[in-house]
Coordinates of C-alpha atoms and ligand atoms in Angstrom, one line a residue:
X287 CA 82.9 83.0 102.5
X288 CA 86.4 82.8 101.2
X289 CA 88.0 85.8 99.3
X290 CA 89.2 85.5 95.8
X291 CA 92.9 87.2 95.7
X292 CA 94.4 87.7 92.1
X293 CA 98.3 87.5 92.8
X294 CA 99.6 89.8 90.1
X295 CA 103.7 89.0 89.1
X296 CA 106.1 90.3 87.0
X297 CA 105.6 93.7 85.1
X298 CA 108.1 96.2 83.0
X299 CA 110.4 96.2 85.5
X300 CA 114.3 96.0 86.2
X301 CA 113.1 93.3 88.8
X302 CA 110.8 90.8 86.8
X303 CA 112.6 87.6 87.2
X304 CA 112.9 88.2 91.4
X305 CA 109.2 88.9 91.1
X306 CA 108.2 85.6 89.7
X307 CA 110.5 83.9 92.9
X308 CA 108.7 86.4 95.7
X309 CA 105.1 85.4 93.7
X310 CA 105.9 81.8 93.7
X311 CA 106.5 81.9 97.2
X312 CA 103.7 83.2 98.5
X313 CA 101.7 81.0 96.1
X314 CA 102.9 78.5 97.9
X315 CA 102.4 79.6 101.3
X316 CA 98.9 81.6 100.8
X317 CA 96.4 79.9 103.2
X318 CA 94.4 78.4 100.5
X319 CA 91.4 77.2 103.3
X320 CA 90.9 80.9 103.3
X321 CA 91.4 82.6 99.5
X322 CA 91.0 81.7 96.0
X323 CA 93.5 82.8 94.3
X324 CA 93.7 84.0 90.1
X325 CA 97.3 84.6 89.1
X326 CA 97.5 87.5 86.7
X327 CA 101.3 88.2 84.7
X328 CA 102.5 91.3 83.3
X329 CA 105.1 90.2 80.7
X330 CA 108.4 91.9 80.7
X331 CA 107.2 93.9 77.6
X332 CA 103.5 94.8 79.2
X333 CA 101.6 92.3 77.8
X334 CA 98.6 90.9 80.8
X335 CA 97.2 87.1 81.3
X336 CA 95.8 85.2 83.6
X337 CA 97.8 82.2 84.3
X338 CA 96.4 78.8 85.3
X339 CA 100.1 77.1 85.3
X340 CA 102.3 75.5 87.9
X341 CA 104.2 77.6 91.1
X342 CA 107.6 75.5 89.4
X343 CA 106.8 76.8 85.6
X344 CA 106.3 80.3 86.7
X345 CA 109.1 80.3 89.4
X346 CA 111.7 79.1 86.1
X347 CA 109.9 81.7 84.0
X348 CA 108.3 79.2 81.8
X349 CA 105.1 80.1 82.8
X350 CA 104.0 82.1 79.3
X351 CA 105.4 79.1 77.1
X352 CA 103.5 76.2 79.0
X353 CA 100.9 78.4 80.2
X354 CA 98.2 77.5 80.1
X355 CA 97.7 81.6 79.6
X356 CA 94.6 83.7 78.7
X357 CA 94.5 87.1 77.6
X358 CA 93.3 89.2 80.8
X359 CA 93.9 92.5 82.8
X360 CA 92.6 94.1 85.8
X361 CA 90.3 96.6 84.7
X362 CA 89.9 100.3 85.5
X363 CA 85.9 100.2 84.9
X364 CA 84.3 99.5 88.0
X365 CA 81.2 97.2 86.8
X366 CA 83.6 94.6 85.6
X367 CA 84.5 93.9 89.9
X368 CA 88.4 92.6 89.2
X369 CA 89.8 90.8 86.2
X370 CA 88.3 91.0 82.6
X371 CA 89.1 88.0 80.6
X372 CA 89.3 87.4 77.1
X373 CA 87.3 84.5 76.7
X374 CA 86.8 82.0 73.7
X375 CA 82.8 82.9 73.6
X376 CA 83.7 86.9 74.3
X377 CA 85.2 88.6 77.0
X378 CA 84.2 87.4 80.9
X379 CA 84.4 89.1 83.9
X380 CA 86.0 87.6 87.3
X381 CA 85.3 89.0 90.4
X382 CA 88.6 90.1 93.1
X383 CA 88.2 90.6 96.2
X384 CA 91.7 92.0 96.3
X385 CA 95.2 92.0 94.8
X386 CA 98.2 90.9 96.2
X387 CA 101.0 93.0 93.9
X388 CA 103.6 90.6 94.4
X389 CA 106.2 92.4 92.5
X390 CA 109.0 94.8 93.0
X391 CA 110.9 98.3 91.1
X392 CA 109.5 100.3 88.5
X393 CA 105.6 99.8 87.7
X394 CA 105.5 97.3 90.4
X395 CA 106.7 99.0 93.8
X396 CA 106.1 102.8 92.4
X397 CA 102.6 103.5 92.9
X398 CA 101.8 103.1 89.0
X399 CA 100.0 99.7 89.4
X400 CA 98.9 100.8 92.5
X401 CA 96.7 103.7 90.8
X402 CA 95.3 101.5 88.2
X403 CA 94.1 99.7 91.6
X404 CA 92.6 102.6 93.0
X405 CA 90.5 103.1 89.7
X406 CA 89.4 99.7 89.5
X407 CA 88.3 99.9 93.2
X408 CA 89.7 97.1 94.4
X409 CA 91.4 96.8 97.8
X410 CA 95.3 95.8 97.1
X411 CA 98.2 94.9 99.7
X412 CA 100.8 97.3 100.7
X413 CA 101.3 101.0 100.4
X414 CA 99.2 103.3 98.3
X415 CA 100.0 105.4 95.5
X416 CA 102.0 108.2 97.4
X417 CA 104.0 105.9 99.7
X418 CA 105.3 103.5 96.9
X419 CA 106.3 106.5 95.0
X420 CA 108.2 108.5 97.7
X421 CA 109.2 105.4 99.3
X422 CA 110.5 104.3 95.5
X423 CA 112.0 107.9 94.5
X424 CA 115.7 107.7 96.5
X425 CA 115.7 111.4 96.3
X426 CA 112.2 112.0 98.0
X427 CA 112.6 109.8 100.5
X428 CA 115.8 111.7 101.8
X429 CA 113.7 114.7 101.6
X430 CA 110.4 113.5 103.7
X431 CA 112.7 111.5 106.0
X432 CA 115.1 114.7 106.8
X433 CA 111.7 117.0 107.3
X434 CA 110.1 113.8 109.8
X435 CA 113.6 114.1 111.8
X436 CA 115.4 110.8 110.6
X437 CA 118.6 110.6 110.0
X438 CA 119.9 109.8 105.9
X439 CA 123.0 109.6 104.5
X440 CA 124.8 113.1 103.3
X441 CA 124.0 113.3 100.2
X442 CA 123.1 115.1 96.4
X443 CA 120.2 114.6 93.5
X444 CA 121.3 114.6 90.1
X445 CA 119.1 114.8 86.7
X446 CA 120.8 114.3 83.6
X447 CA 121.2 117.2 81.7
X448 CA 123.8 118.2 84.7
X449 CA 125.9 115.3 83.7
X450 CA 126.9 117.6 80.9
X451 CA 128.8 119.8 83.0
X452 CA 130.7 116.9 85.0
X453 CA 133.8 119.0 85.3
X454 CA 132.4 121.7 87.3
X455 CA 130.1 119.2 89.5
X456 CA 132.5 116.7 90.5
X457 CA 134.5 119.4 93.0
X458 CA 131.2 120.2 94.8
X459 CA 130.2 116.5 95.2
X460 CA 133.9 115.5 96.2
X461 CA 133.9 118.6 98.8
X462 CA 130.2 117.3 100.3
X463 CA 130.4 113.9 100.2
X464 CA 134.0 112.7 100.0
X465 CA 135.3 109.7 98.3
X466 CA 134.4 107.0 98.3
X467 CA 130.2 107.6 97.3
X468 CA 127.5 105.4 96.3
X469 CA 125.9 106.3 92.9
X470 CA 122.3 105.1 92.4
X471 CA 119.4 105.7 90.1
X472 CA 116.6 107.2 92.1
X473 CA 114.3 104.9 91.5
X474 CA 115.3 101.2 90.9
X475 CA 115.8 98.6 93.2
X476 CA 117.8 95.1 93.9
X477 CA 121.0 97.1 93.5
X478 CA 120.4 97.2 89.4
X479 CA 122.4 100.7 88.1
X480 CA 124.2 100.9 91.7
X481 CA 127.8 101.8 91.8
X482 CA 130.3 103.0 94.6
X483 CA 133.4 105.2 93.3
X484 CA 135.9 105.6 94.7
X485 CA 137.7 108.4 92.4
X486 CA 137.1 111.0 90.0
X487 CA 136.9 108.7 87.0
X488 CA 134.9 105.7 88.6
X489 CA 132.3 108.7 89.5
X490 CA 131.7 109.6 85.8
X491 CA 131.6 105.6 85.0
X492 CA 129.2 105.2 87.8
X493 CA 126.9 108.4 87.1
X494 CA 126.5 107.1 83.0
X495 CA 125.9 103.8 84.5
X496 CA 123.1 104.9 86.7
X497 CA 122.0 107.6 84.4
X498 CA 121.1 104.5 81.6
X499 CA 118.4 104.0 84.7
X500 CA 116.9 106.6 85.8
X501 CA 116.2 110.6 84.7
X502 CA 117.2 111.5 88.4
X503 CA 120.6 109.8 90.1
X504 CA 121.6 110.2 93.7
X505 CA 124.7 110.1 95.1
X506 CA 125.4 109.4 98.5
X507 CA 128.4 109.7 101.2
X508 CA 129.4 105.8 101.7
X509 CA 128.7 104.9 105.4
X510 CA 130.5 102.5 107.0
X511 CA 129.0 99.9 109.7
X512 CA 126.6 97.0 109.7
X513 CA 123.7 96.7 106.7
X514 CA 120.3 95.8 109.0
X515 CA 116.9 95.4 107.8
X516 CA 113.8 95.7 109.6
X517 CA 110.7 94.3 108.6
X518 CA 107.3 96.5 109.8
X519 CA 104.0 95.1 109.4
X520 CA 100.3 97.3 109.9
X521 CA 98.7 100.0 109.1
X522 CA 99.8 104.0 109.2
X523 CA 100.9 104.6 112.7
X524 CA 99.3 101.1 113.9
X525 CA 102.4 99.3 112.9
X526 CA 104.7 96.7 114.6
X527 CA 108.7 96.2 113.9
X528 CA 109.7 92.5 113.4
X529 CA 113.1 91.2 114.9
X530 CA 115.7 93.1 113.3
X531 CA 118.5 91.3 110.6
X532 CA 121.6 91.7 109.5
X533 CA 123.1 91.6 106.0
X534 CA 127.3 90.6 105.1
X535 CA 127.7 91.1 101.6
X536 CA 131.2 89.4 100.5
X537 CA 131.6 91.6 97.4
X538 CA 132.2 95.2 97.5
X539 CA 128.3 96.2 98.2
X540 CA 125.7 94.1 98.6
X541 CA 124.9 94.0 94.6
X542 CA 122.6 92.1 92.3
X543 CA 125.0 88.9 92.0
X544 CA 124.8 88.6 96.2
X545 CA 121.5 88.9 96.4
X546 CA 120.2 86.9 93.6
X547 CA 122.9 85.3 91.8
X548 CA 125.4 83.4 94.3
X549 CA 125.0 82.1 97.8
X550 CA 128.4 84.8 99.3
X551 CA 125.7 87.1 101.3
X552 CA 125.7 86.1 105.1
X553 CA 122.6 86.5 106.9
X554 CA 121.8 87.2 110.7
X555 CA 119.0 87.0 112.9
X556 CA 119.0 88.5 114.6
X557 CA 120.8 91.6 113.6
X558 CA 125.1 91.3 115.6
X559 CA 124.0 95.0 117.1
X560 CA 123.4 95.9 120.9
X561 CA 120.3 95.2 122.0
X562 CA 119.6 99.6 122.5
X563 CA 120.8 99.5 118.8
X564 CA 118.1 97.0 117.9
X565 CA 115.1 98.4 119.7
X566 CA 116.7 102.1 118.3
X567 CA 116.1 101.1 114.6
X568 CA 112.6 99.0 115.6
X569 CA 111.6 102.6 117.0
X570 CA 113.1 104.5 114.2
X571 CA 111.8 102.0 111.1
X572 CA 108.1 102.1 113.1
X573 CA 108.2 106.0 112.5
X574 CA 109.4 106.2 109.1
X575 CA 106.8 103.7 108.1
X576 CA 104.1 106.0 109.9
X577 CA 106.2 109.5 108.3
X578 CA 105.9 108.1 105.0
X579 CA 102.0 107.1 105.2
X580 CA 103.1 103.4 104.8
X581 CA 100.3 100.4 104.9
X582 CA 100.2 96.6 104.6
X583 CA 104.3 96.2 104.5
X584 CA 108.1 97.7 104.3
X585 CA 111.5 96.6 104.4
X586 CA 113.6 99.6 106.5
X587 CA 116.7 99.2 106.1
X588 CA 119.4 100.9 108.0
X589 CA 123.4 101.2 108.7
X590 CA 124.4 100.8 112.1
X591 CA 127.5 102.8 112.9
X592 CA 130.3 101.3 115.4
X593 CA 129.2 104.0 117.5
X594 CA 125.5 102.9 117.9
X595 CA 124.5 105.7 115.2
X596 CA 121.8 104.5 113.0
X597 CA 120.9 105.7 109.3
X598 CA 117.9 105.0 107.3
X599 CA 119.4 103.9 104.4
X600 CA 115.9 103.1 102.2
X601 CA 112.2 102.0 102.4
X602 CA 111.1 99.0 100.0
X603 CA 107.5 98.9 99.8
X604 CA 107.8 95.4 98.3
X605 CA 110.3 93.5 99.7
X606 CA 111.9 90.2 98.2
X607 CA 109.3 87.4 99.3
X608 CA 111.2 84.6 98.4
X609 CA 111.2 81.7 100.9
X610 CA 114.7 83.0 101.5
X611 CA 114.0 86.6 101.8
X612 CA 114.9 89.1 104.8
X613 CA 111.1 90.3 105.3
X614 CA 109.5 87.1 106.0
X615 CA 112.5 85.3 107.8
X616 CA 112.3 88.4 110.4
X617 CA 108.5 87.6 110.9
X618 CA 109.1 83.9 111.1
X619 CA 112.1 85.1 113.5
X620 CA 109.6 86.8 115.6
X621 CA 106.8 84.6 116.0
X622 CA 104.8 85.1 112.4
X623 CA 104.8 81.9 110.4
X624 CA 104.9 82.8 106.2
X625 CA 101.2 81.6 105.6
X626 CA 100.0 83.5 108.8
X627 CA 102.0 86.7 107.5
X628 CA 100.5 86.6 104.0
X629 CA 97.0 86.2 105.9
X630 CA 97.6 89.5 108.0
X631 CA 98.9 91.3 105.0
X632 CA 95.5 90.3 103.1
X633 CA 93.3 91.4 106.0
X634 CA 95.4 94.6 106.5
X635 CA 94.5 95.4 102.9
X636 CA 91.0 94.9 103.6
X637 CA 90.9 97.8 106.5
X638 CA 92.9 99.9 104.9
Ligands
ATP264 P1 117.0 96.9 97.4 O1 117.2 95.6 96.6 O2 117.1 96.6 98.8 O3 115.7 97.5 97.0 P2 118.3 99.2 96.2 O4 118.6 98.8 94.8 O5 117.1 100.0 96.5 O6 118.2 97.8 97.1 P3 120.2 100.4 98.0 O7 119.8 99.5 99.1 O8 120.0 101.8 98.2 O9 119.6 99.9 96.6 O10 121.8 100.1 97.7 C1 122.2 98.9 97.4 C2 123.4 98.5 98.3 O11 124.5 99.4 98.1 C3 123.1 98.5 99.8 O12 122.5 97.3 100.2 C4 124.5 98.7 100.3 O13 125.3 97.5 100.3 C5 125.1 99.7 99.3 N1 124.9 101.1 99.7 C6 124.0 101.9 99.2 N2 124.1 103.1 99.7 C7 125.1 103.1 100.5 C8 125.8 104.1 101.4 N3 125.3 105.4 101.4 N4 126.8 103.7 102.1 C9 127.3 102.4 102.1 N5 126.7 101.5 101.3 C10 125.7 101.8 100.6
MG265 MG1 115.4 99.5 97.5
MG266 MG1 113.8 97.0 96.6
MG267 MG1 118.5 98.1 99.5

């Protein structure tokens, strides 16, 4: 019989409004033949409902006004099998076969959501609670990366009481990593709090900036060569590499404002790298996935130097799923039409 997947958006997270594009999306393009779906939305401030609204209100973000909205949340205690509604006659329970998180950053992508899954029992897409975390935490993944052999960028974890002593840190960083470096908190995503510095000054301005983020702030040797993205798809070490894409940001980075904001980011696919180059980082993005106990989904994202040197720049465990986003337009590049993608990420869920 058909499956009954709750499509939770939004959350207490740095990335709320691009979650409420990725869910509308892939509320759009989720084979309904095959599910049911319940939306459930997690307000910016925390509060849950089950929404029974249009895609275009909730895409705008005027899904809580014109709801129609119902207090609701996923809950922990097993007998209630998914969503536990607060109903006019008393509270009702509505059974989920599974979740489809379709949200990104902090209590989205970081394996906090993903726990309250876990308790509730209920089979969810995408990583589990140890892969969204490292994967999330900037500084981990350098770490578990480095130890599986992959190459990262140079580069040095910061928590904030050492902003204190600036003046004696700023030598050792310069000496390590050089000018210019990339500041970042640890643990966001979509480029919010991420800074490149060029001197002494723009460091301290970049490290507040980040540090207003995050408890933790990396900061990372600036690489120079082409941004590429690979999208992996499967289970563990039973996982395929899509077609491999290529990112030309026209502002200084690839920020917020180019990814979201403005229409200056160029996109290729495929990726303008030698085919070796390619395959290397299909190979190398198929590894980290496996290295970092990835399942359902990642983004790996990579430099490619002029050389044909590659560096894994970061693992998203939730990748952008807007109609325009890298992760879907590499499967749709490779064969995988969006509704038949969302269908395999459902079913991976359910092996898991
Ligand atoms: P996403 O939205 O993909 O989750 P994010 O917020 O996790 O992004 P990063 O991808 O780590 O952040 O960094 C944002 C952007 O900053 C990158 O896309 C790239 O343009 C630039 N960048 C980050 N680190 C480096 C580096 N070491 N060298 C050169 N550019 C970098
Ligand atoms: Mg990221
Ligand atoms: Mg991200
Ligand atoms: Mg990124």
């Amino acid at each position: 019989g058909k499956k009954t997947v709750a499509v939770v958006f939004g959350s207490v997270s740095s990335e709320y409004e691009v979650s409420l594009r990725s869910a509308a999306s892939v509320l759009r393009n989720i084979p309904r033949d095959r599910y049911d779906v319940v939306m459930v939305g997690i307000t910016k401030d925390g509060r849950w409902y089950e929404y029974g609204g249009s895609v275009d209100d909730l895409e705008a973000d005027r899904w809580l006004e014109n709801g129609p909205v119902t207090p609701a949340v996923i809950s922990p205690d097993r007998s209630c099998g998914g969503l536990l509604r607060q109903a006019p006659g008393g509270p009702e329970n509505v059974p989920v076969d599974v979740i489809f998180p379709v949200m990104h950053g902090e209590h989205a992508e970081d394996g906090t959501i993903q726990g309250l899954f876990e308790m509730a029992g209920i089979p969810y897409v995408g990583c589990g609670v140890l892969a969204s975390s490292t994967c999330m935490d900037k500084d981990v993944t350098h770490i578990l990366l480095e130890a599986a052999g992959i190459r990262t960028a140079p580069y040095a974890a910061l928590v904030r009481p050492q902003l204190a002593r600036f003046d004696s840190l700023e030598p050792s960083l310069r000496e390590k990593l050089g000018y210019p470096m990339f500041v970042k908190p640890a643990n966001t995503g979509s480029s919010v709090g991420v800074g490149k510095a060029k001197d002494r000054a723009e460091l301290l301005a970049a490290l507040k900036e980040a540090f207003r983020y995050d408890r933790k702030v990396v900061v990372e040797k600036a690489i120079v060569g082409a941004e590429v993205e690979c999208a992996v798809l499967g289970n563990y070490t039973d996982a395929d590499a899509a077609v491999v894409g290529e990112i030309v940001p026209h502002h200084e980075f690839y920020d917020y404002e180019g990814k979201y904001l403005d229409d200056s980011t160029d996109l290729f696919i495929p990726a303008r790298i030698p085919k070796e180059t390619s395959e290397a980082i299909r190979t190398a993005a198929v590894r980290a996935f496996a290295a970092m106990g990835c399942t359902g989904l990642a983004r790996v994202d990579f430099f490619a130097e002029r050389d044909g040197g590659i560096i894994l720049n970061e693992i998203n465990t939730l990748p952008g799923f807007t109609s325009i986003s890298m992760y879907p337009k590499l499967f749709e590049a490779a064969g995988v039409p969006y509704p038949e993608l969302i269908d395999r990420l459902i079913r991976l869920a359910l092996e898991k």
